[in-house]
mmCIF file of C-alpha atoms and ligand atoms in Angstrom:
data_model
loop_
_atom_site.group_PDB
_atom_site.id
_atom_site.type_symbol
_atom_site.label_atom_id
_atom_site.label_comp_id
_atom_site.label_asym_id
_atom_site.label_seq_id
_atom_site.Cartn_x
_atom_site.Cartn_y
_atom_site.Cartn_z
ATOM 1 C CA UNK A 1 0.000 0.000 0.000
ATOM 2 C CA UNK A 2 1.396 3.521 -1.139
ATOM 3 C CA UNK A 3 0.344 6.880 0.888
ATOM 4 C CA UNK A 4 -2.386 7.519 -1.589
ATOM 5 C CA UNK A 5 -4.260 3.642 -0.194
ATOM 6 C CA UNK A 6 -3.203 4.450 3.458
ATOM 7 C CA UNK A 7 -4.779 7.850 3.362
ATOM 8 C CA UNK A 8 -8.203 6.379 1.891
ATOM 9 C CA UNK A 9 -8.586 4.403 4.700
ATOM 10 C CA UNK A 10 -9.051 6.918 7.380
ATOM 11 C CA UNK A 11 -12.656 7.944 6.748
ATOM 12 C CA UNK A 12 -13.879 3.962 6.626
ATOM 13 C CA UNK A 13 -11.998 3.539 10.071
ATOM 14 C CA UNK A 14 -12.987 6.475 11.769
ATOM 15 C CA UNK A 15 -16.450 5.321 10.498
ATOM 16 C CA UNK A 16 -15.993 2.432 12.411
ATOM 17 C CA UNK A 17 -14.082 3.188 15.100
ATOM 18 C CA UNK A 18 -16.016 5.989 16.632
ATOM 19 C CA UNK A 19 -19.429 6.655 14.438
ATOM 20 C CA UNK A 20 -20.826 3.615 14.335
ATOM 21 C CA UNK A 21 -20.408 3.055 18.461
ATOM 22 C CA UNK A 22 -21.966 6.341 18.986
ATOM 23 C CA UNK A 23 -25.050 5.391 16.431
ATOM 24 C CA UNK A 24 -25.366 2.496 18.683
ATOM 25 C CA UNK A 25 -25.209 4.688 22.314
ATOM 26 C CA UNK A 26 -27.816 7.629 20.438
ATOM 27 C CA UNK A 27 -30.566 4.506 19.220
ATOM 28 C CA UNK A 28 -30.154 2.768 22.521
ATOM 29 C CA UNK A 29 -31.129 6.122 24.885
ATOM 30 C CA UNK A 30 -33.644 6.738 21.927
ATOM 31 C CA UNK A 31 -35.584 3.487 22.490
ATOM 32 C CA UNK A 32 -35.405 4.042 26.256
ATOM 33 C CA UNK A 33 -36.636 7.808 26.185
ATOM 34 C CA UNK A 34 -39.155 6.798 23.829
ATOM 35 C CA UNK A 35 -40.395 4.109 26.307
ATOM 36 C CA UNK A 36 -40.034 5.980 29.016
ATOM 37 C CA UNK A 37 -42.031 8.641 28.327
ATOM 38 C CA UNK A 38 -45.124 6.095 26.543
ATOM 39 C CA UNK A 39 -44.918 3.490 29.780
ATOM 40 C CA UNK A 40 -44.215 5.006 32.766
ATOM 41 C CA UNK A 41 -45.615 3.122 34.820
ATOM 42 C CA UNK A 42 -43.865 -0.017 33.443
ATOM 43 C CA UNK A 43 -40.681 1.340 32.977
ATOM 44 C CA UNK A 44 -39.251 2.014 36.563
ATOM 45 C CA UNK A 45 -36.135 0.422 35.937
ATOM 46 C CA UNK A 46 -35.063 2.996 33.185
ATOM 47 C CA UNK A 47 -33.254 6.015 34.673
ATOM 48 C CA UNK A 48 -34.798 9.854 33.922
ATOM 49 C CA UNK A 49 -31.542 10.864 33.061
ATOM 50 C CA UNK A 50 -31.763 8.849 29.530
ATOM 51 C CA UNK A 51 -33.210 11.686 27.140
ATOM 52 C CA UNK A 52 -30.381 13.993 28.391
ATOM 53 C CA UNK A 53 -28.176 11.280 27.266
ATOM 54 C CA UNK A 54 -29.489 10.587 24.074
ATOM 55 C CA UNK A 55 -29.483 14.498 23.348
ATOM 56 C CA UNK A 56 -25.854 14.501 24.883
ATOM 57 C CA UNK A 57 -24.373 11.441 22.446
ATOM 58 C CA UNK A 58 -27.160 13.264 19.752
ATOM 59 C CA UNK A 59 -24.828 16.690 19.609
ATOM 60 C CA UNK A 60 -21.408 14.173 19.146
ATOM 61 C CA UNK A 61 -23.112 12.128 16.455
ATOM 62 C CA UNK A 62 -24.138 15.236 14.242
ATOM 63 C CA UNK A 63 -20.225 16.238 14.811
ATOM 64 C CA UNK A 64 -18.507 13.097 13.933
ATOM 65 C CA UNK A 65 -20.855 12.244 10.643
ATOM 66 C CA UNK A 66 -20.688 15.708 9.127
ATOM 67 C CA UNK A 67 -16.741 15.079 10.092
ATOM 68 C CA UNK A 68 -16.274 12.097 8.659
ATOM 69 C CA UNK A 69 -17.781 13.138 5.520
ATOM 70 C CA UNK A 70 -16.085 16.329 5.230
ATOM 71 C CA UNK A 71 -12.906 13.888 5.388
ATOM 72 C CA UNK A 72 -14.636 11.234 2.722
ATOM 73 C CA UNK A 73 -15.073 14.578 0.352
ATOM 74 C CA UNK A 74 -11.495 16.006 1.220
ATOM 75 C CA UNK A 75 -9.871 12.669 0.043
ATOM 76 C CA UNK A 76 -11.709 12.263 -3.166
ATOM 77 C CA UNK A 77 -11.144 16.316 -3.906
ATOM 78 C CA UNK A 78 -7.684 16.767 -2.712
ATOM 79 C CA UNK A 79 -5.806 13.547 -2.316
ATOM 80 C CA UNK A 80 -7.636 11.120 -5.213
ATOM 81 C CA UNK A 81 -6.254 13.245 -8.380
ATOM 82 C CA UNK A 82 -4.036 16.089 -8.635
ATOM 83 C CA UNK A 83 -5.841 18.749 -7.201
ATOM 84 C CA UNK A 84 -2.980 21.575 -7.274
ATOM 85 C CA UNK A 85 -2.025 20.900 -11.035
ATOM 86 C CA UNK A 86 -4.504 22.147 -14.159
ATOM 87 C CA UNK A 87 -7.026 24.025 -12.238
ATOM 88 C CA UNK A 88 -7.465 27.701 -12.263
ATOM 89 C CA UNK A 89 -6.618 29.439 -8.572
ATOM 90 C CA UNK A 90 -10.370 30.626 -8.413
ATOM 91 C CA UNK A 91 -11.500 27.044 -8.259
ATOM 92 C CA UNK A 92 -8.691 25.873 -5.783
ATOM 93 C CA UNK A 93 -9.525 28.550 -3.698
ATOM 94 C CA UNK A 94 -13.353 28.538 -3.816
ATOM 95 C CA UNK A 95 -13.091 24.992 -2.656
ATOM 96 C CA UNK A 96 -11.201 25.472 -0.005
ATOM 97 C CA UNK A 97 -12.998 28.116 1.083
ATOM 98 C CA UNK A 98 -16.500 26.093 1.084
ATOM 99 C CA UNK A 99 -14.547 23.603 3.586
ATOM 100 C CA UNK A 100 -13.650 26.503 5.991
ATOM 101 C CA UNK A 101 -17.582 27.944 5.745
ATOM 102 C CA UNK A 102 -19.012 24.587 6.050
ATOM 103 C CA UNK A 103 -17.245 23.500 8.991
ATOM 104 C CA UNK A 104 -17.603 27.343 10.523
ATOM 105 C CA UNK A 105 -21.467 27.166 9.674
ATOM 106 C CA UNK A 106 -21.334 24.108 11.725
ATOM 107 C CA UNK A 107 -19.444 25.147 14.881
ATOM 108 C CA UNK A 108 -22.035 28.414 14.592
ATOM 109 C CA UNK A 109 -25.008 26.305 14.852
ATOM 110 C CA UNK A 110 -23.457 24.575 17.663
ATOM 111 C CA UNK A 111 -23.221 28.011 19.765
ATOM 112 C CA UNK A 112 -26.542 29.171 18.654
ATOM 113 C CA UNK A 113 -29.019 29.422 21.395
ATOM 114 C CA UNK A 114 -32.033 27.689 21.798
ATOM 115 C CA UNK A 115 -34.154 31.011 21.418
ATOM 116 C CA UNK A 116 -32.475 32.103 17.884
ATOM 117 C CA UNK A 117 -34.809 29.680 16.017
ATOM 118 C CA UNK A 118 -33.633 32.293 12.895
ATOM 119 C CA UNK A 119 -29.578 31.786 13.087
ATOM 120 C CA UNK A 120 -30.201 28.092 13.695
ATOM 121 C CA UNK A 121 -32.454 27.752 10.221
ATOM 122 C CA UNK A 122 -29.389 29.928 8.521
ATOM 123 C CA UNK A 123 -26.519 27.806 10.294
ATOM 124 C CA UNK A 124 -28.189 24.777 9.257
ATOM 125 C CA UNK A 125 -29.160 25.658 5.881
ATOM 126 C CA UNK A 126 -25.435 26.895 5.292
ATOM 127 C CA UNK A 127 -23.732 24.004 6.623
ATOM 128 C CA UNK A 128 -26.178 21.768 4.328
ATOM 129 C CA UNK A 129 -25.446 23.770 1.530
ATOM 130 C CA UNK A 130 -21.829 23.814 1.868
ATOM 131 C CA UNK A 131 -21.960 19.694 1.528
ATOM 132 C CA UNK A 132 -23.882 19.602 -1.131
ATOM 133 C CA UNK A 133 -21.413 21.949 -3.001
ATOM 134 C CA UNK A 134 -18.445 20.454 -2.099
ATOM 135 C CA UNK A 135 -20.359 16.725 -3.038
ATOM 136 C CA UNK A 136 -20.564 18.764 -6.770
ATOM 137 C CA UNK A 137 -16.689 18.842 -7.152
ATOM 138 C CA UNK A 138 -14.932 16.830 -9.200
ATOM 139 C CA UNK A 139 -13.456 13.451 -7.886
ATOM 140 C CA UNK A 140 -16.507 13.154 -5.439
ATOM 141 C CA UNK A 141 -17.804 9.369 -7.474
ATOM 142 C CA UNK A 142 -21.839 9.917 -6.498
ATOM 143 C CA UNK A 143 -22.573 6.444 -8.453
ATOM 144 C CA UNK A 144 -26.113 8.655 -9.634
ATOM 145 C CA UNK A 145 -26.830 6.403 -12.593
ATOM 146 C CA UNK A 146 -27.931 4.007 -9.179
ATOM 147 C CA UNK A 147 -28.456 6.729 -6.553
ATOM 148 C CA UNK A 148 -30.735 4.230 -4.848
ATOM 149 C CA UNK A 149 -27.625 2.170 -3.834
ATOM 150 C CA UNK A 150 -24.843 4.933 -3.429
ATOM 151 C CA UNK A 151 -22.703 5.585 -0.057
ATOM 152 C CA UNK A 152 -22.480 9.203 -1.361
ATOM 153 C CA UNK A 153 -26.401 9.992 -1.668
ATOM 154 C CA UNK A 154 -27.091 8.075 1.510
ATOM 155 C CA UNK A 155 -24.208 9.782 3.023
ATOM 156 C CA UNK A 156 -25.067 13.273 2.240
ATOM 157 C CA UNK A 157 -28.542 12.654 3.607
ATOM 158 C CA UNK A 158 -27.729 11.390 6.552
ATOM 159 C CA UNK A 159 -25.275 14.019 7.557
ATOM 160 C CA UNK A 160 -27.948 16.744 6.818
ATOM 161 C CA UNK A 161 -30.421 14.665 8.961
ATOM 162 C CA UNK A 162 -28.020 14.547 11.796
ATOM 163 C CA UNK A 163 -27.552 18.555 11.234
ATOM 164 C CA UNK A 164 -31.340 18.676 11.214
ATOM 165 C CA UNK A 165 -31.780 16.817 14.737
ATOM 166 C CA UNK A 166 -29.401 19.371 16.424
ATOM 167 C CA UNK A 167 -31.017 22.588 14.719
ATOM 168 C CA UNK A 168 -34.622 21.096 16.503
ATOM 169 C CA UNK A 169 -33.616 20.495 19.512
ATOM 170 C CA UNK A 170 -35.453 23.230 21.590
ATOM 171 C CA UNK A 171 -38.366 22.286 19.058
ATOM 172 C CA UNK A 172 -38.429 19.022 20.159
ATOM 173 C CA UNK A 173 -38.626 19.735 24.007
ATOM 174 C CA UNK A 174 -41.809 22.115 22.906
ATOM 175 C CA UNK A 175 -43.961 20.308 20.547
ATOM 176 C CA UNK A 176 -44.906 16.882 20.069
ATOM 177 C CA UNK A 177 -45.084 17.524 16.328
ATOM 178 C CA UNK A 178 -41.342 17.718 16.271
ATOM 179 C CA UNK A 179 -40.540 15.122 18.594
ATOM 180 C CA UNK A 180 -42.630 12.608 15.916
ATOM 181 C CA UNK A 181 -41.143 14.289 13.235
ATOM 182 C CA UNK A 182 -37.910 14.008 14.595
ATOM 183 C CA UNK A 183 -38.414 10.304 15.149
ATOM 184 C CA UNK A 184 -39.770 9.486 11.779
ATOM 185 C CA UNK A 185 -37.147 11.355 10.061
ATOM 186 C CA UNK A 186 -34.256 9.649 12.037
ATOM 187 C CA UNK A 187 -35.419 6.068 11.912
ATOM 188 C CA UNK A 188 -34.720 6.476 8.841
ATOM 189 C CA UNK A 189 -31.562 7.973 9.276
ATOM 190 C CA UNK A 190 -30.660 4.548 11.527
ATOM 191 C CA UNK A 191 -31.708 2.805 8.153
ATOM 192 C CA UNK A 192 -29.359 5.235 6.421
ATOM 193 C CA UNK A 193 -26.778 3.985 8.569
ATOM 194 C CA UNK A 194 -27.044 0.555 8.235
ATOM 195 C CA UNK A 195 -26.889 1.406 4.580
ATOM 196 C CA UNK A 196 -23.391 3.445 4.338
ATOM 197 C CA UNK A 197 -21.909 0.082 6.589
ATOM 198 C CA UNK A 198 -22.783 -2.005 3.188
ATOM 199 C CA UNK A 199 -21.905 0.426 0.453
ATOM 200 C CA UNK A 200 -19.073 1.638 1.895
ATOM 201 C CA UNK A 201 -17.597 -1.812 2.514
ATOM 202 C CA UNK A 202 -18.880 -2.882 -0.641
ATOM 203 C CA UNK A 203 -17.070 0.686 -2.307
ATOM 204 C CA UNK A 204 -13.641 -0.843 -0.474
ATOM 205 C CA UNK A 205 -13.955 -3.855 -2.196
ATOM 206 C CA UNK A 206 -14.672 -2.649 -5.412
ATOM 207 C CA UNK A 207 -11.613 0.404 -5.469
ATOM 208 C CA UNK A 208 -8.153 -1.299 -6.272
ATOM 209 C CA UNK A 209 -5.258 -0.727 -4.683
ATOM 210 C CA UNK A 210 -2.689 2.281 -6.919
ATOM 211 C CA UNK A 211 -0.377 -0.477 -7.888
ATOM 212 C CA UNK A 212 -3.389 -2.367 -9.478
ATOM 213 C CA UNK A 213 -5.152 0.291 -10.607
ATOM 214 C CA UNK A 214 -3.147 0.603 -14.506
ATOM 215 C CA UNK A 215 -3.871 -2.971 -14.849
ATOM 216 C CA UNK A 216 -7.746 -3.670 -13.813
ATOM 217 C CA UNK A 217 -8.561 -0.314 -15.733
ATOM 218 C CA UNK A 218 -7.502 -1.949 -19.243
ATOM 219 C CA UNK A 219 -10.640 -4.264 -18.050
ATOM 220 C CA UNK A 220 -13.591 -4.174 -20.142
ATOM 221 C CA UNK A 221 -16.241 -3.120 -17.476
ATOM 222 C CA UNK A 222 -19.345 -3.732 -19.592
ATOM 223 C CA UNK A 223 -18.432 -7.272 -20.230
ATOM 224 C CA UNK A 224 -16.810 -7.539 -17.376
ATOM 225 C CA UNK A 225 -14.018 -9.331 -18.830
ATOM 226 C CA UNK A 226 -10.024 -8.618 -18.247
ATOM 227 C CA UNK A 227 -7.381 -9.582 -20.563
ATOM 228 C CA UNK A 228 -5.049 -12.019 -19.483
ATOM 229 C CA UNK A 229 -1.602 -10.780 -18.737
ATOM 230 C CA UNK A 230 0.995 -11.173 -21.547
ATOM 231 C CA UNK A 231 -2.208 -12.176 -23.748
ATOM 232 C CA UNK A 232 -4.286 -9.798 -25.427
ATOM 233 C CA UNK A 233 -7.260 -12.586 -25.140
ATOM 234 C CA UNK A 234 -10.111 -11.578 -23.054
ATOM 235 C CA UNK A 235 -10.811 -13.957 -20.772
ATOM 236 C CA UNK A 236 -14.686 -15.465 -20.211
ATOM 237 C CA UNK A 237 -15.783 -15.078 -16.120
ATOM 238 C CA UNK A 238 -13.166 -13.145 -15.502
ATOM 239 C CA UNK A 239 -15.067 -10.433 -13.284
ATOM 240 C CA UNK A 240 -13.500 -7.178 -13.852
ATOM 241 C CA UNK A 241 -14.238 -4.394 -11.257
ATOM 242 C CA UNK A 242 -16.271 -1.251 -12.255
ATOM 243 C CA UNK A 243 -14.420 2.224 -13.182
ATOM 244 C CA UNK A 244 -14.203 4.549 -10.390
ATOM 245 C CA UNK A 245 -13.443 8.160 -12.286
HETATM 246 C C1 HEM B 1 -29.932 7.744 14.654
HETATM 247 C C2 HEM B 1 -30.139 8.837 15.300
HETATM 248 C C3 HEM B 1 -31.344 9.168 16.180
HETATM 249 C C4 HEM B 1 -32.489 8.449 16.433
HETATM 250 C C5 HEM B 1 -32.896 7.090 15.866
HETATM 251 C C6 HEM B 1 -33.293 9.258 17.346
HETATM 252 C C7 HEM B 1 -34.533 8.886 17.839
HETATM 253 C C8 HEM B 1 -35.192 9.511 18.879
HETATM 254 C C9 HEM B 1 -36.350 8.981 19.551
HETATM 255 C C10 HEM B 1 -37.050 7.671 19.212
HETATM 256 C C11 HEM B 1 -36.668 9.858 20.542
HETATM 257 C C12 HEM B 1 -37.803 9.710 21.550
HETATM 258 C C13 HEM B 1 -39.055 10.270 20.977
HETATM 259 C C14 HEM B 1 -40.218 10.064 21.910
HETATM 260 O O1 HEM B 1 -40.162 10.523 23.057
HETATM 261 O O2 HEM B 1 -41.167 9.456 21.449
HETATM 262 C C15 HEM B 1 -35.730 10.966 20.481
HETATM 263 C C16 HEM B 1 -35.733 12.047 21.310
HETATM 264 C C17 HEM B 1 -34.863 13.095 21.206
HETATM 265 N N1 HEM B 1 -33.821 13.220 20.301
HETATM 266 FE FE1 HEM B 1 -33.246 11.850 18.970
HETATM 267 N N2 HEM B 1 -32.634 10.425 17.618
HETATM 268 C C18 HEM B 1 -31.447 10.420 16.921
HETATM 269 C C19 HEM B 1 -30.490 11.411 16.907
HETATM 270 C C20 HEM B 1 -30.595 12.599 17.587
HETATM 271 C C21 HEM B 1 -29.663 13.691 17.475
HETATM 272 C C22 HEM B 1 -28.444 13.692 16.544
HETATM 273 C C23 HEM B 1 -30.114 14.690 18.303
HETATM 274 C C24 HEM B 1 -29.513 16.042 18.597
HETATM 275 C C25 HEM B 1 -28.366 16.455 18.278
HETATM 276 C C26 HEM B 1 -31.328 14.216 18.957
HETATM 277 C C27 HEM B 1 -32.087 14.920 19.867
HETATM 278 C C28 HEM B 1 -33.188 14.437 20.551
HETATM 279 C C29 HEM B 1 -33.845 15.106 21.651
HETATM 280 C C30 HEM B 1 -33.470 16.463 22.242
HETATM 281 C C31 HEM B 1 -34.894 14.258 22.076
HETATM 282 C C32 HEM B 1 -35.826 14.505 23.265
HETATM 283 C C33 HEM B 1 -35.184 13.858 24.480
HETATM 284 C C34 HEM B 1 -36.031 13.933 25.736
HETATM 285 O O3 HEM B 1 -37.233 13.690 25.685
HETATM 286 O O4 HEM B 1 -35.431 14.226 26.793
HETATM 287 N N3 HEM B 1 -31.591 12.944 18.478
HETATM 288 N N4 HEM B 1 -34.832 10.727 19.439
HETATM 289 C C1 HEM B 2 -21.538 7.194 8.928
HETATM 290 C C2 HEM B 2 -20.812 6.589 8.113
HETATM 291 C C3 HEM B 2 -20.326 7.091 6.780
HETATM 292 C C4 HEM B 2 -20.593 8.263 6.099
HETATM 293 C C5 HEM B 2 -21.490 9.422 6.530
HETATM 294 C C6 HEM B 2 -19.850 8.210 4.848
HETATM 295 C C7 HEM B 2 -19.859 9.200 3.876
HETATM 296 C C8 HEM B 2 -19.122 9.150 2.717
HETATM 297 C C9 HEM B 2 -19.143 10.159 1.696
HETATM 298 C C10 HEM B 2 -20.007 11.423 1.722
HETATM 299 C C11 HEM B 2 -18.267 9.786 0.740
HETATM 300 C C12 HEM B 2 -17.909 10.606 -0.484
HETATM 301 C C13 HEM B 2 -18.080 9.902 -1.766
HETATM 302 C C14 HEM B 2 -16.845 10.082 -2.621
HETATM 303 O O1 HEM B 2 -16.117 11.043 -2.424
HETATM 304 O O2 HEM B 2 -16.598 9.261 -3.468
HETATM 305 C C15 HEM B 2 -17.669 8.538 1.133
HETATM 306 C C16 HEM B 2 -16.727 7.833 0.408
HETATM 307 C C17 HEM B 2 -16.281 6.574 0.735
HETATM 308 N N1 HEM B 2 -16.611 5.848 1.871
HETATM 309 FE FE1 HEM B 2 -17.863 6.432 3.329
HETATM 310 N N2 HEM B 2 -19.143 7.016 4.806
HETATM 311 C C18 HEM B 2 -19.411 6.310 5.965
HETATM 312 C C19 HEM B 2 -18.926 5.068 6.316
HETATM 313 C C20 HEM B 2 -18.078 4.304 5.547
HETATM 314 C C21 HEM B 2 -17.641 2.961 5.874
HETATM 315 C C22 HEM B 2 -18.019 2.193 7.130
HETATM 316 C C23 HEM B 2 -16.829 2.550 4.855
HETATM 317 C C24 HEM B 2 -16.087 1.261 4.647
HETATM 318 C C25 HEM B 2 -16.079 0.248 5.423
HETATM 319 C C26 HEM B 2 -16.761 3.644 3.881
HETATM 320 C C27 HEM B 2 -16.032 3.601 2.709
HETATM 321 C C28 HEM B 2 -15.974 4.626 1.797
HETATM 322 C C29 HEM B 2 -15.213 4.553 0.578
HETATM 323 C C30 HEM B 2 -14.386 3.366 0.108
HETATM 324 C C31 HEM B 2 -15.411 5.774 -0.082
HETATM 325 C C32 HEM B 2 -14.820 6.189 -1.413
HETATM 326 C C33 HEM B 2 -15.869 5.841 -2.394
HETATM 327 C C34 HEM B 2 -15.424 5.996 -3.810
HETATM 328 O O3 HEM B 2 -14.540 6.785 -4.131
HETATM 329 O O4 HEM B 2 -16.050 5.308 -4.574
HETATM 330 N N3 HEM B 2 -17.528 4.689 4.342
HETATM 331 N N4 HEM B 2 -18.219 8.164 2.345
#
C-alpha cells in the first residue's frame, strides 16, 4: 500500500471506530426515552436521566458524521487526483474556502441558542449547503446512474439529517409535532446507517489498490471481462471491477 491507499482508509476507520459506536449509544437512549415517556408506569427500571443522554451522544453524532464526511469529500477532492495541477486558482480557492464555511457554519449552529430559532435555520441551511457543493466537485464518485444504492447519496442525507436533529432540539422539548417528526425522520436515518456500513464496505472492495489500478482499468467493465496478462485474449468469467473516475 502507497500513501495515496493508506490515506483512503481513514474515513472507513474512523467510520468504524467511533461513528458507528456512537449510532449504537444515540438509538439505545432513543428506544429508552421513547419508552419511558409512553410506559411510565412499566418502565421504573429505566433512569430519567436517559433523554439527556441521548441528546448529549445526539450533539457528538451530528459532529462526527458531518466530520467524517467532510474527510470522505477532502480525500476524493484533494488527495484522489491532482488537485494543485490544471485548475485555475479561483477554483482551488473557492473549494477550499467552502470547507472553511461549512465546517464554521457548523461550529455556529453549535453556539446558537435555543431562542435564535432564525440563526439556527441559517446555520443549518449553510452548513447543508456547503456539503452539497463540495459533493458537486470533481473526484466526489456519487454512483447517480444508481443513486438508490450509493454511499455518497445516503451519506449526504444522513449528515444533513443529523444537522437537522441538532437545529430542533429546543423544538423538540416544545412540541410533540417535532418530537414525531424528529423520530420518523431519524429512523430512517438509523436505516441510512445501516446502509453506508454495506456500500461503503462494498465501495472498499470494489476500489483497487494504486499499484493495481493501470492494470484492472484496461478491463472491459461492460463485459466484465479482463485480458489475461501477456495475452491480449479476453478472458470469459473473468469479473473485472467497475471504473471509479
Ligand atoms: C440515529 C439517530 C437518532 C435516532 C434514531 C433518534 C430517535 C429519537 C427517539 C425515538 C426519541 C424519543 C421520541 C419520543 O419521546 O417518542 C428521540 C428524542 C430526542 N432526540 Fe433523537 N434520535 C437520533 C439522533 C438525535 C440527534 C443527533 C439529536 C440532537 C443532536 C437528537 C435529539 C433528541 C432530543 C433532544 C430528544 C428529546 C429527548 C427527551 O425527551 O429528553 N436525536 N430521538
Ligand atoms: C456514517 C458513516 C459514513 C458516512 C457518513 C460516509 C460518507 C461518505 C461520503 C459522503 C463519501 C464521499 C463519496 C466520494 O467522495 O466518493 C464517502 C466515500 C467513501 N466511503 Fe464512506 N461514509 C461512511 C462510512 C463508511 C464505511 C463504514 C466505509 C467502509 C467500510 C466507507 C467507505 C468509503 C469509501 C471506500 C469511499 C470512497 C468511495 C469511492 O470513491 O467510490 N464509508 N463516504
Amino acid at each position: 500500500m502507497n500513501a495515496k491507499d493508506i490515506l483512503s482508509l481513514i474515513h472507513p476507520a474512523i467510520a468504524v471506530a467511533f461513528v458507528f459506536p456512537i449510532v449504537g449509544i444515540v438509538v439505545n437512549f432513543a428506544l429508552q426515552t421513547r419508552q419511558r415517556r409512553l410506559h411510565p408506569n412499566e418502565s421504573k427500571k429505566i433512569p430519567p436521566v436517559v433523554g439527556r443522554e441521548h441528546l448529549k451522544y445526539g450533539r457528538w453524532l451530528t459532529g462526527s458524521v458531518v466530520g467524517v464526511t467532510l474527510i470522505a469529500l477532502a480525500y476524493s477532492i484533494f488527495i484522489k487526483q491532482p488537485f494543485f495541477t490544471g485548475k485555475p486558482p479561483f477554483q482551488m480557492g473557492f473549494i477550499i474556502a467552502m470547507f472553511v464555511f461549512t465546517i464554521a457554519a457548523l461550529v455556529l449552529l453549535y453556539r446558537t441558542r435555543p431562542n435564535q430559532p432564525l440563526w439556527r435555520a441559517v446555520f443549518a441551511t449553510l452548513s447543508s449547503a456547503g456539503l452539497i457543493v463540495l459533493g458537486c466537485q470533481d473526484g466526489v464518485f456519487r454512483r447517480t446512474s444508481e443513486w438508490y444504492l450509493s454511499h455518497y447519496y445516503f451519506g449526504i442525507v444522513v449528515s444533513i439529517l443529523m444537522v437537522v436533529s441538532l437545529t430542533i432540539v429546543p423544538e423538540i422539548y416544545k412540541h410533540q409535532r417535532w418530537r414525531v417528526t424528529h423520530t420518523v425522520l431519524n429512523t430512517l436515518a438509523a436505516l441510512l446507517f445501516l446502509g453506508q456500513a454495506m456500500t461503503g464496505a462494498r465501495d472498499l472492495l470494489e476500489i483497487p489498490l494504486s499499484w493495481q489500478a493501470p492494470f484492472l482499468y484496461q478491463c472491459d467493465w461492460q463485459n466484465r471481462v479482463c485480458p489475461e496478462p501477456q495475452s491480449s485474449q479476453p478472458v470469459e468469467g473473468h469479473v473485472a471491477k467497475a471504473p471509479r473516475f
